[in-house]
Amino acid sequence: MTNSLINQRLAAAAFALVSMLACGGGEKPKTDTTAATPSAAPPSAAPGVPGAAPAPSTGATGTAQAITGKTWDVKMYADEKGSRYDPASITIKRGDGIRWTLINGPPHNVAFWSDSIPPGAANVLQANMPNQIGALSGEMMTNPNQTYTISFAGVPAGTYHYYCVPHLALGMKGTIIVQ
Ligand SMILES: [Cu+2]
């Protein structure tokens, strides 16, 4: 009698604890993913880092790795048809590069969400991105035909989500699948 009663209470307590943990753990990733970086981005050309400020002073943590494969073209627009990368989604191979060209509607840039790239990608990408204005955030482009090129040599395969800082609210986002 006594033992089974204790067992029941233990079981109930354990269940409550598990559900608490499950709830708490489940909420974190989702809210962090989208909320943090985008809304905090300053509309002006302020070089401040949107979300976190790790260690921008040291700059790249490694040496940039040169493109060894093909260089793909992505165009950047902001006109009556919308603010967009074209193509918005692109599949490349490790070692390839992507060259973004500003067509109209500047300013534009290329910025990666640190939590929407494969594990281990940040350091390599950081080293491969020239002229960053913040962590994983490429230089602000203002002139038609201006280009910005990133080498995807040395990065892990997987899906990389990126966006344009000035046009994130207008949905200017892109996806790179590295094979
Ligand atoms: Cu843009």
mmCIF file of C-alpha atoms and ligand atoms in Angstrom:
data_model
loop_
_atom_site.group_PDB
_atom_site.id
_atom_site.type_symbol
_atom_site.label_atom_id
_atom_site.label_comp_id
_atom_site.label_asym_id
_atom_site.label_seq_id
_atom_site.Cartn_x
_atom_site.Cartn_y
_atom_site.Cartn_z
ATOM 1 C CA MET A 1 0.000 0.000 0.000
ATOM 2 C CA THR A 2 2.488 2.582 1.180
ATOM 3 C CA ASN A 3 5.021 1.734 -1.469
ATOM 4 C CA SER A 4 2.603 2.022 -4.327
ATOM 5 C CA LEU A 5 1.357 5.346 -3.007
ATOM 6 C CA ILE A 6 4.908 6.681 -2.901
ATOM 7 C CA ASN A 7 5.567 5.350 -6.360
ATOM 8 C CA GLN A 8 2.486 7.108 -7.646
ATOM 9 C CA ARG A 9 3.591 10.421 -6.158
ATOM 10 C CA LEU A 10 7.096 10.013 -7.475
ATOM 11 C CA ALA A 11 5.730 9.268 -10.890
ATOM 12 C CA ALA A 12 3.490 12.319 -10.794
ATOM 13 C CA ALA A 13 6.350 14.564 -9.696
ATOM 14 C CA ALA A 14 8.644 13.193 -12.356
ATOM 15 C CA PHE A 15 6.013 13.711 -14.995
ATOM 16 C CA ALA A 16 5.482 17.314 -13.942
ATOM 17 C CA LEU A 17 9.214 17.952 -14.053
ATOM 18 C CA VAL A 18 9.584 16.399 -17.469
ATOM 19 C CA SER A 19 6.750 18.424 -18.941
ATOM 20 C CA MET A 20 8.212 21.618 -17.480
ATOM 21 C CA LEU A 21 11.570 20.865 -19.036
ATOM 22 C CA ALA A 22 9.974 19.915 -22.320
ATOM 23 C CA CYS A 23 8.077 23.190 -22.463
ATOM 24 C CA GLY A 24 11.029 25.356 -21.574
ATOM 25 C CA GLY A 25 13.323 23.604 -23.976
ATOM 26 C CA GLY A 26 10.888 23.714 -26.829
ATOM 27 C CA GLU A 27 10.324 27.451 -26.764
ATOM 28 C CA LYS A 28 13.894 28.678 -26.937
ATOM 29 C CA PRO A 29 15.090 27.959 -30.488
ATOM 30 C CA LYS A 30 11.963 29.224 -32.223
ATOM 31 C CA THR A 31 11.754 32.625 -30.598
ATOM 32 C CA ASP A 32 15.483 33.238 -30.894
ATOM 33 C CA THR A 33 15.696 32.335 -34.558
ATOM 34 C CA THR A 34 13.618 35.051 -36.100
ATOM 35 C CA ALA A 35 13.171 37.692 -33.445
ATOM 36 C CA ALA A 36 16.720 38.627 -32.505
ATOM 37 C CA THR A 37 18.554 40.026 -35.509
ATOM 38 C CA PRO A 38 15.993 41.422 -37.953
ATOM 39 C CA SER A 39 13.994 43.992 -36.010
ATOM 40 C CA ALA A 40 17.004 45.407 -34.217
ATOM 41 C CA ALA A 41 18.761 46.280 -37.461
ATOM 42 C CA PRO A 42 19.208 50.034 -37.670
ATOM 43 C CA PRO A 43 17.770 51.640 -40.805
ATOM 44 C CA SER A 44 20.716 53.987 -41.163
ATOM 45 C CA ALA A 45 24.212 53.029 -42.199
ATOM 46 C CA ALA A 46 25.241 52.568 -38.579
ATOM 47 C CA PRO A 47 27.929 49.931 -38.434
ATOM 48 C CA GLY A 48 26.553 48.571 -35.160
ATOM 49 C CA VAL A 49 25.944 44.859 -35.033
ATOM 50 C CA PRO A 50 22.210 44.058 -34.970
ATOM 51 C CA GLY A 51 21.968 41.349 -32.356
ATOM 52 C CA ALA A 52 24.999 40.169 -30.520
ATOM 53 C CA ALA A 53 28.380 41.834 -30.475
ATOM 54 C CA PRO A 54 30.909 39.006 -30.200
ATOM 55 C CA ALA A 55 34.366 40.219 -31.168
ATOM 56 C CA PRO A 56 34.192 42.269 -34.357
ATOM 57 C CA SER A 57 37.444 44.063 -33.680
ATOM 58 C CA THR A 58 39.549 41.021 -34.367
ATOM 59 C CA GLY A 59 37.729 40.547 -37.659
ATOM 60 C CA ALA A 60 38.151 37.293 -39.458
ATOM 61 C CA THR A 61 39.163 34.379 -37.307
ATOM 62 C CA GLY A 62 40.851 32.503 -40.127
ATOM 63 C CA THR A 63 42.284 32.982 -43.572
ATOM 64 C CA ALA A 64 39.936 33.516 -46.484
ATOM 65 C CA GLN A 65 39.780 30.513 -48.786
ATOM 66 C CA ALA A 66 39.805 31.187 -52.523
ATOM 67 C CA ILE A 67 37.106 30.006 -54.913
ATOM 68 C CA THR A 68 38.156 26.753 -56.551
ATOM 69 C CA GLY A 69 35.003 26.006 -58.548
ATOM 70 C CA LYS A 70 32.347 27.925 -60.406
ATOM 71 C CA THR A 71 31.205 31.457 -59.590
ATOM 72 C CA TRP A 72 27.421 31.887 -59.608
ATOM 73 C CA ASP A 73 25.575 35.163 -60.172
ATOM 74 C CA VAL A 74 22.788 36.540 -58.012
ATOM 75 C CA LYS A 75 21.197 39.903 -58.779
ATOM 76 C CA MET A 76 19.824 42.369 -56.262
ATOM 77 C CA TYR A 77 16.730 44.449 -56.925
ATOM 78 C CA ALA A 78 14.375 46.795 -55.119
ATOM 79 C CA ASP A 79 11.783 48.087 -57.559
ATOM 80 C CA GLU A 80 8.063 47.884 -58.312
ATOM 81 C CA LYS A 81 8.351 44.093 -58.460
ATOM 82 C CA GLY A 82 9.727 43.934 -54.934
ATOM 83 C CA SER A 83 12.964 43.805 -52.992
ATOM 84 C CA ARG A 84 14.649 40.570 -53.926
ATOM 85 C CA TYR A 85 17.598 38.403 -54.769
ATOM 86 C CA ASP A 86 17.383 36.683 -58.137
ATOM 87 C CA PRO A 87 17.555 33.760 -57.943
ATOM 88 C CA ALA A 88 16.346 33.711 -54.350
ATOM 89 C CA SER A 89 17.443 30.119 -53.964
ATOM 90 C CA ILE A 90 20.608 28.667 -55.418
ATOM 91 C CA THR A 91 22.370 25.323 -55.158
ATOM 92 C CA ILE A 92 26.144 25.293 -55.365
ATOM 93 C CA LYS A 93 29.057 23.040 -54.503
ATOM 94 C CA ARG A 94 31.678 23.514 -51.826
ATOM 95 C CA GLY A 95 34.484 25.544 -53.339
ATOM 96 C CA ASP A 96 32.138 27.537 -55.576
ATOM 97 C CA GLY A 97 31.566 31.242 -55.126
ATOM 98 C CA ILE A 98 28.604 33.564 -55.424
ATOM 99 C CA ARG A 99 28.829 37.044 -56.909
ATOM 100 C CA TRP A 100 26.008 39.376 -55.984
ATOM 101 C CA THR A 101 25.423 42.314 -58.343
ATOM 102 C CA LEU A 102 23.424 45.392 -57.437
ATOM 103 C CA ILE A 103 20.932 46.118 -60.213
ATOM 104 C CA ASN A 104 18.688 48.736 -58.636
ATOM 105 C CA GLY A 105 17.113 50.029 -55.419
ATOM 106 C CA PRO A 106 20.189 50.325 -53.207
ATOM 107 C CA PRO A 107 21.414 49.976 -50.589
ATOM 108 C CA HIS A 108 21.687 46.199 -50.466
ATOM 109 C CA ASN A 109 23.921 43.736 -48.704
ATOM 110 C CA VAL A 110 24.286 40.058 -47.831
ATOM 111 C CA ALA A 111 23.935 39.033 -44.190
ATOM 112 C CA PHE A 112 23.675 35.543 -42.711
ATOM 113 C CA TRP A 113 21.687 34.538 -39.660
ATOM 114 C CA SER A 114 24.217 32.864 -37.406
ATOM 115 C CA ASP A 115 21.601 30.316 -36.312
ATOM 116 C CA SER A 116 20.404 29.563 -39.841
ATOM 117 C CA ILE A 117 23.645 28.215 -41.239
ATOM 118 C CA PRO A 118 25.170 24.756 -40.675
ATOM 119 C CA PRO A 119 27.060 24.133 -37.436
ATOM 120 C CA GLY A 120 30.691 25.115 -37.810
ATOM 121 C CA ALA A 121 30.030 27.386 -40.792
ATOM 122 C CA ALA A 122 30.272 30.741 -39.032
ATOM 123 C CA ASN A 123 34.047 30.953 -38.617
ATOM 124 C CA VAL A 124 34.842 29.959 -42.198
ATOM 125 C CA LEU A 125 32.154 32.208 -43.619
ATOM 126 C CA GLN A 126 33.356 35.053 -41.439
ATOM 127 C CA ALA A 127 36.848 34.634 -42.860
ATOM 128 C CA ASN A 128 35.554 34.392 -46.429
ATOM 129 C CA MET A 129 33.349 37.501 -46.319
ATOM 130 C CA PRO A 130 35.179 40.697 -47.292
ATOM 131 C CA ASN A 131 34.439 44.110 -45.774
ATOM 132 C CA GLN A 132 31.950 43.105 -43.117
ATOM 133 C CA ILE A 133 29.896 45.746 -41.322
ATOM 134 C CA GLY A 134 29.011 43.315 -38.556
ATOM 135 C CA ALA A 135 29.226 39.645 -37.736
ATOM 136 C CA LEU A 136 28.370 37.717 -40.923
ATOM 137 C CA SER A 137 27.038 40.914 -42.483
ATOM 138 C CA GLY A 138 28.588 41.993 -45.784
ATOM 139 C CA GLU A 139 29.404 45.526 -46.851
ATOM 140 C CA MET A 140 26.605 47.916 -47.760
ATOM 141 C CA MET A 141 26.391 48.242 -51.539
ATOM 142 C CA THR A 142 25.176 51.526 -52.977
ATOM 143 C CA ASN A 143 26.140 51.681 -56.648
ATOM 144 C CA PRO A 144 24.559 49.982 -59.668
ATOM 145 C CA ASN A 145 26.760 47.174 -61.002
ATOM 146 C CA GLN A 146 28.645 47.008 -57.717
ATOM 147 C CA THR A 147 29.454 43.406 -56.854
ATOM 148 C CA TYR A 148 30.110 41.431 -53.705
ATOM 149 C CA THR A 149 31.628 37.971 -53.896
ATOM 150 C CA ILE A 150 31.827 35.262 -51.251
ATOM 151 C CA SER A 151 33.835 32.084 -51.577
ATOM 152 C CA PHE A 152 32.158 28.946 -50.266
ATOM 153 C CA ALA A 153 35.423 27.063 -50.074
ATOM 154 C CA GLY A 154 36.006 25.282 -46.816
ATOM 155 C CA VAL A 155 32.464 25.710 -45.541
ATOM 156 C CA PRO A 156 30.368 22.762 -44.393
ATOM 157 C CA ALA A 157 27.641 21.495 -46.718
ATOM 158 C CA GLY A 158 24.110 22.434 -45.829
ATOM 159 C CA THR A 159 21.542 25.205 -46.088
ATOM 160 C CA TYR A 160 22.473 28.829 -45.571
ATOM 161 C CA HIS A 161 19.790 31.465 -45.064
ATOM 162 C CA TYR A 162 20.659 35.085 -45.650
ATOM 163 C CA TYR A 163 18.997 38.454 -45.985
ATOM 164 C CA CYS A 164 19.485 42.062 -46.973
ATOM 165 C CA VAL A 165 19.751 44.266 -43.874
ATOM 166 C CA PRO A 166 18.002 47.339 -45.389
ATOM 167 C CA HIS A 167 15.230 45.253 -46.978
ATOM 168 C CA LEU A 168 14.605 42.465 -44.507
ATOM 169 C CA ALA A 169 11.226 43.944 -43.558
ATOM 170 C CA LEU A 170 10.331 43.873 -47.253
ATOM 171 C CA GLY A 171 11.165 40.205 -47.456
ATOM 172 C CA MET A 172 14.515 40.363 -49.215
ATOM 173 C CA LYS A 173 15.867 36.941 -48.265
ATOM 174 C CA GLY A 174 17.796 34.200 -49.974
ATOM 175 C CA THR A 175 18.788 30.587 -49.561
ATOM 176 C CA ILE A 176 22.031 28.905 -50.542
ATOM 177 C CA ILE A 177 22.295 25.148 -50.565
ATOM 178 C CA VAL A 178 25.904 24.032 -50.450
ATOM 179 C CA GLN A 179 26.438 20.447 -51.606
HETATM 180 CU CU CU B 1 18.268 45.047 -50.343
#
